[in-house]
Each structure stands twice: as C-alpha cells, then as structure tokens.
PDB file of C-alpha atoms in Angstrom:
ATOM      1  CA  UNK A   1       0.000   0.000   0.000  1.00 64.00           C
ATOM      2  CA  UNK A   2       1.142   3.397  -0.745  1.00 76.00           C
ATOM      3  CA  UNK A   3       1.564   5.065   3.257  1.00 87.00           C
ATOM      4  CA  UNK A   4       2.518   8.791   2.062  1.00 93.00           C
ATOM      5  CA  UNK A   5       2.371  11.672  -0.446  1.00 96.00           C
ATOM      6  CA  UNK A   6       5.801  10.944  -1.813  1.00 95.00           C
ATOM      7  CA  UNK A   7       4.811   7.273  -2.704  1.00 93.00           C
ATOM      8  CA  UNK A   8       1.818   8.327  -4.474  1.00 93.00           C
ATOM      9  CA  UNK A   9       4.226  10.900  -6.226  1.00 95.00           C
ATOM     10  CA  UNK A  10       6.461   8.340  -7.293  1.00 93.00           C
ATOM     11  CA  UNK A  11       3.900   5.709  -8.578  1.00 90.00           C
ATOM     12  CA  UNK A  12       2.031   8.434 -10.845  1.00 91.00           C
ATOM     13  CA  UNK A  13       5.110  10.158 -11.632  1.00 93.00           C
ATOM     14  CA  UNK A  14       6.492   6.651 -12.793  1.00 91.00           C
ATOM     15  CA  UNK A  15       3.465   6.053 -14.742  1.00 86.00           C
ATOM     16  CA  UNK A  16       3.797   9.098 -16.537  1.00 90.00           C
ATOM     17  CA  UNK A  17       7.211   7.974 -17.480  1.00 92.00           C
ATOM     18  CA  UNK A  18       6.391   4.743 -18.600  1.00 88.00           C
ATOM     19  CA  UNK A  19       3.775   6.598 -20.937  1.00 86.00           C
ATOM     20  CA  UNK A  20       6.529   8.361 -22.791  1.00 91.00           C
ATOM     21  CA  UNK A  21       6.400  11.865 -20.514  1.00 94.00           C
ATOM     22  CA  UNK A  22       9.325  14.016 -21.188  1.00 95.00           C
ATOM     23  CA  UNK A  23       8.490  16.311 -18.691  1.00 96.00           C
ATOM     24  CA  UNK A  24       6.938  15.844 -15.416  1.00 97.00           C
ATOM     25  CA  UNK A  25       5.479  18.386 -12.771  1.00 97.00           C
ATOM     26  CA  UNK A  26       4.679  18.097  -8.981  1.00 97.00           C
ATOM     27  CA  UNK A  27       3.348  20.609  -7.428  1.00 98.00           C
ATOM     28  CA  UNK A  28       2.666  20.876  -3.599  1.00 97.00           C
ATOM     29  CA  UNK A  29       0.056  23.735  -2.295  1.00 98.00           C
ATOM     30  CA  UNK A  30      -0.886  24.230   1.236  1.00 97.00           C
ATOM     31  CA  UNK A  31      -3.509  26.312   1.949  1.00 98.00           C
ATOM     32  CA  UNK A  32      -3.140  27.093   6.016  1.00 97.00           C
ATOM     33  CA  UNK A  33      -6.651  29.005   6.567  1.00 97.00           C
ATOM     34  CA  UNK A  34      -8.380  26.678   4.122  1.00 97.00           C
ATOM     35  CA  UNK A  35      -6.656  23.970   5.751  1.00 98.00           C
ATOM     36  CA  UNK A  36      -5.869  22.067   2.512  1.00 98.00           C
ATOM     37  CA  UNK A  37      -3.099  20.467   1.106  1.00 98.00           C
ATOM     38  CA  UNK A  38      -3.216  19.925  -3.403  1.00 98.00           C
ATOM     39  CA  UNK A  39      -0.886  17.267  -4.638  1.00 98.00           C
ATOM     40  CA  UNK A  40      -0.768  17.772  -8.521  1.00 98.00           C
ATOM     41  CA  UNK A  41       1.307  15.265 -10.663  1.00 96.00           C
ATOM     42  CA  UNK A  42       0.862  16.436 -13.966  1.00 95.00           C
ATOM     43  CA  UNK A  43       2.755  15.075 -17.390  1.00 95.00           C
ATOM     44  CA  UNK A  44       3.406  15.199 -21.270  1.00 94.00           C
ATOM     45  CA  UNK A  45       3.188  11.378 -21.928  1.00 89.00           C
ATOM     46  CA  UNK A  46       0.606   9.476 -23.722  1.00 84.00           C
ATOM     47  CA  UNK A  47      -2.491  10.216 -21.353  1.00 76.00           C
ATOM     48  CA  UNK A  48      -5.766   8.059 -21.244  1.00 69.00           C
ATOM     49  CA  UNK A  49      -8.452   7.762 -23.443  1.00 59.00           C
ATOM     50  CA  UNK A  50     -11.048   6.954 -21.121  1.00 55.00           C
ATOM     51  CA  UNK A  51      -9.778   9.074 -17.694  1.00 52.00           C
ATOM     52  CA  UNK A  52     -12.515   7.746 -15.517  1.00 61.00           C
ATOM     53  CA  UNK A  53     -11.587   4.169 -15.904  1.00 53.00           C
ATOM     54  CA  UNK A  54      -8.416   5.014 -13.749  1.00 57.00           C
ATOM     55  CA  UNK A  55     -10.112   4.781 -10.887  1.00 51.00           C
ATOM     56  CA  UNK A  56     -10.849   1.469 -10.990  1.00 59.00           C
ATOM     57  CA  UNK A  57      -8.520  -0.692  -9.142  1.00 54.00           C
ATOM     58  CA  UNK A  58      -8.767  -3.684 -12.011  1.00 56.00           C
ATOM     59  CA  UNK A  59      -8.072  -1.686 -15.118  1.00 53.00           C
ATOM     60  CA  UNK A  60      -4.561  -0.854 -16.136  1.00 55.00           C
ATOM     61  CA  UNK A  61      -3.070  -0.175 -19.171  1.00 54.00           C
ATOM     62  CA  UNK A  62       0.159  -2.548 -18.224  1.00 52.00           C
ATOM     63  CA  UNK A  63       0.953  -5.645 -19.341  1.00 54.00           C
ATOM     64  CA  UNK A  64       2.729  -7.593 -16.770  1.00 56.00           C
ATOM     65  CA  UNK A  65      -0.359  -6.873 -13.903  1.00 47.00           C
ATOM     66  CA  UNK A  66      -3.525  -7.082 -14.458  1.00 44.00           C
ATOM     67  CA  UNK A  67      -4.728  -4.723 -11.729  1.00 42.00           C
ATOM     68  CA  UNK A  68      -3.571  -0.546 -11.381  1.00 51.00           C
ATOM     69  CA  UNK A  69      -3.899   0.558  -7.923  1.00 64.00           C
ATOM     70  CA  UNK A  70      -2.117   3.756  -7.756  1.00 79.00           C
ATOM     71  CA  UNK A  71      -5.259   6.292  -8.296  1.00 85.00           C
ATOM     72  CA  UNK A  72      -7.819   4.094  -6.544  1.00 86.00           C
ATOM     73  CA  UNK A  73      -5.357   4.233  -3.713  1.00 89.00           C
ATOM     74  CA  UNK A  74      -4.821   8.263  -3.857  1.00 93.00           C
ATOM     75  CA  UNK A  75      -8.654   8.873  -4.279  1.00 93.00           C
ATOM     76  CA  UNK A  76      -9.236   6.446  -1.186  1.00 91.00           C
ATOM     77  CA  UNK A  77      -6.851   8.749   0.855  1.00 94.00           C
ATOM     78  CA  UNK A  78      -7.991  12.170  -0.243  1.00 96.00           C
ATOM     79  CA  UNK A  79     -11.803  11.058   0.205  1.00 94.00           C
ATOM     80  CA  UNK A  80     -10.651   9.691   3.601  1.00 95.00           C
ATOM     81  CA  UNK A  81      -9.800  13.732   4.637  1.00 97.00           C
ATOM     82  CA  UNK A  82     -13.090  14.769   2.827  1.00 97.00           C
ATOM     83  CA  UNK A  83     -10.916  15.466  -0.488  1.00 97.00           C
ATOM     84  CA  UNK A  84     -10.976  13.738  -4.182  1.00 96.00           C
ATOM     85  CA  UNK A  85      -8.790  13.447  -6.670  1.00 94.00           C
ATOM     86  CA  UNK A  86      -9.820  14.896 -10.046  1.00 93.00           C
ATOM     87  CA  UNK A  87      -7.988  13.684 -13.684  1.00 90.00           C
ATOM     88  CA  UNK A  88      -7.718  15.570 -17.023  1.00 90.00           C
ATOM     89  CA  UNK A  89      -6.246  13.411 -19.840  1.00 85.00           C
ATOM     90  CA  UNK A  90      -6.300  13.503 -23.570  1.00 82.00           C
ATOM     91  CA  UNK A  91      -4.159  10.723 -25.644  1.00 83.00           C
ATOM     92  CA  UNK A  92      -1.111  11.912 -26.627  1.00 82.00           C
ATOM     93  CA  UNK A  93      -1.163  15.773 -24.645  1.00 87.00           C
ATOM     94  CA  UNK A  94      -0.510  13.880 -21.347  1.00 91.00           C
ATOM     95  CA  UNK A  95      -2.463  13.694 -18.159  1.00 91.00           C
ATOM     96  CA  UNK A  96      -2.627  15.809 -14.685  1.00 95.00           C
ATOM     97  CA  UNK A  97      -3.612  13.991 -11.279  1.00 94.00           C
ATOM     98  CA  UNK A  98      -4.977  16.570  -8.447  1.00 97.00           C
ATOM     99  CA  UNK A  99      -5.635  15.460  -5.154  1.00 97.00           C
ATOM    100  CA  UNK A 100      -7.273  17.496  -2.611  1.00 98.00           C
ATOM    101  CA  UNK A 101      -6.828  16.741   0.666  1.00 98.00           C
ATOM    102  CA  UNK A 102      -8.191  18.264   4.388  1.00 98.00           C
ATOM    103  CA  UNK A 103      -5.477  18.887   6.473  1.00 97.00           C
ATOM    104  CA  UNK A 104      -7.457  18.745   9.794  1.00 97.00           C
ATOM    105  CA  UNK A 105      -8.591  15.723   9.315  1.00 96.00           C
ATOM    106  CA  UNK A 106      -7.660  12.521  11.215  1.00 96.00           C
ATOM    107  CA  UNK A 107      -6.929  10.512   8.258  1.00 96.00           C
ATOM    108  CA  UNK A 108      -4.432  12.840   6.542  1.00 97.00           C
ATOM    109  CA  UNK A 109      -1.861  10.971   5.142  1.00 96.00           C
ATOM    110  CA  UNK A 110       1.482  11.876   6.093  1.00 96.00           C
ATOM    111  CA  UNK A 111       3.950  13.674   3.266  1.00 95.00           C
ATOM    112  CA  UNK A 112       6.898  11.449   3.792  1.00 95.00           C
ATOM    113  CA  UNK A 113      10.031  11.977   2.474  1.00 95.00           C
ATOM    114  CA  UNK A 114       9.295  14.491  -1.027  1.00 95.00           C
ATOM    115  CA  UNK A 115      12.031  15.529  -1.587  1.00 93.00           C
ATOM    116  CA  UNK A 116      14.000  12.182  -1.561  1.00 95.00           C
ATOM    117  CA  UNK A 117      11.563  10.869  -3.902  1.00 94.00           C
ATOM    118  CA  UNK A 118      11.679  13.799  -6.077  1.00 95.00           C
ATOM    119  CA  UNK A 119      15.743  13.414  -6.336  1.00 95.00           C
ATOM    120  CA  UNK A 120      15.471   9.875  -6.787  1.00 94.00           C
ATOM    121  CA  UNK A 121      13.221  10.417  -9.633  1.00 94.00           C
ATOM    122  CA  UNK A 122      14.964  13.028 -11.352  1.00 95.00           C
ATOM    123  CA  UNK A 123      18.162  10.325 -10.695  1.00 96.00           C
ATOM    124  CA  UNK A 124      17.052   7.473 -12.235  1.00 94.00           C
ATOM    125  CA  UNK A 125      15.438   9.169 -15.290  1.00 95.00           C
ATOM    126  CA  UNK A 126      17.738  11.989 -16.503  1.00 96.00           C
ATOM    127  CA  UNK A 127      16.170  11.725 -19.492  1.00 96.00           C
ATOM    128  CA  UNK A 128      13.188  13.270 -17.924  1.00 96.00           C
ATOM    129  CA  UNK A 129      12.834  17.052 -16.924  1.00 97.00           C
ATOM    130  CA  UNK A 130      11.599  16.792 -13.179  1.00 96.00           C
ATOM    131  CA  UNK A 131       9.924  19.800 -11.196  1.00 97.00           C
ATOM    132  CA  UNK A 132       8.587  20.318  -7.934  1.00 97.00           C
ATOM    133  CA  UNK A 133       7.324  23.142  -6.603  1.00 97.00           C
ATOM    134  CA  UNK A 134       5.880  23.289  -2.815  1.00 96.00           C
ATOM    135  CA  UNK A 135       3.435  26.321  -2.362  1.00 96.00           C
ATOM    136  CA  UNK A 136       2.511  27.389   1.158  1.00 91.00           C
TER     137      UNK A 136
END
C-alpha cells in the first residue's frame, strides 16, 4: 500500500514515465486558513483515453499486472480527509492527477520523504525534466 504523499508521487510520476512523458510536474500547495493540502502530478506522456476508468482498481493499461492501484489508492486517501482526486487526460497531450486533501482531518496521510523521492526520480530518469514546486 502506498503510506505517504511521496509514494503516491512516485507511482504516478512513474506512470507518466512509462507513458513516454518528457516532462513531469509536482506541485505541492498548502492552503493554512483553508486547511488544505493539493498534490498535482501532472505530465506530457501518452495520457488516457477513457480518464474515468483510472479509478478502478482492475483496469490498467500494463501488461505484466492485471490490476492498477495507484489512483484508486490516492482517491481512497484524499476522500478519507473529505478530499478527491480529479484527472484531465487527452491521448497523446498527457495527463494531470490533483488530489485534494483536508489537512485537519484525522486521516491525513502523512507527506513522507518528497524531496528524496523527487531526487530519486529526477536520478534514475535523466532523461526526464523533473519539477517540484511546494506552495505554502
């Protein structure tokens, strides 16, 4: 299961890649008097054709699984907080993953380590322009 932020970041950011994304962008926005938090993974890869099929945990567009439990796992979290996670795709212009999440709330996940993930990201594909921005 995917405990924190930065595991969710990794496992979309990873899909992107394996999409063909050239470019991917992670954004972090806290909102202290909203008490919010907005995780956006967004790419330049393939995207979906059908968006809303993402959410479900036994479609995937992989070969060697045959379920995809990345999203179902993010929108389980944010809607834990109160949030949801909202997806804009189009084949071939990429795709963009928002989560919204309530701070305040109990079952806010934790953030883990971001900026190790981001590194290791940007590491092991240097093919791959990598940025984060965190927004407070």
């Amino acid at each position: 299961m995917l405990d924190d932020l930065s595991l969710h970041i990794l496992d979309i950011a990873q899909n992107g890649i394996a999409a063909g994304a050239g470019r991917i962008e992670i954004t972090l926005a806290e909102n202290a008097a909203e008490k919010t938090l907005t995780l956006t993974v967004g790419d330049n890869g393939g995207g979906a054709a059908v968006p809303e099929r993402l959410y479900d945990p036994f479609y995937t567009t992989r070969t060697e699984r045959i379920v995809g439990l990345g999203i179902p796992f993010l929108a389980q979290a944010a809607e834990l907080t109160g949030g949801r996670v909202t997806i804009r795709s189009a084949p071939g212009k990429g795709m963009t993953v928002t989560a919204l999440f309530h701070t305040d709330q109990i079952d806010m996940p934790p953030e883990g380590e971001i900026s190790e993930s981001v590194t290791l990201l940007a590491a092991l594909n240097p093919a791959v322009e990598v940025r984060y921005t965190r927004q407070t």
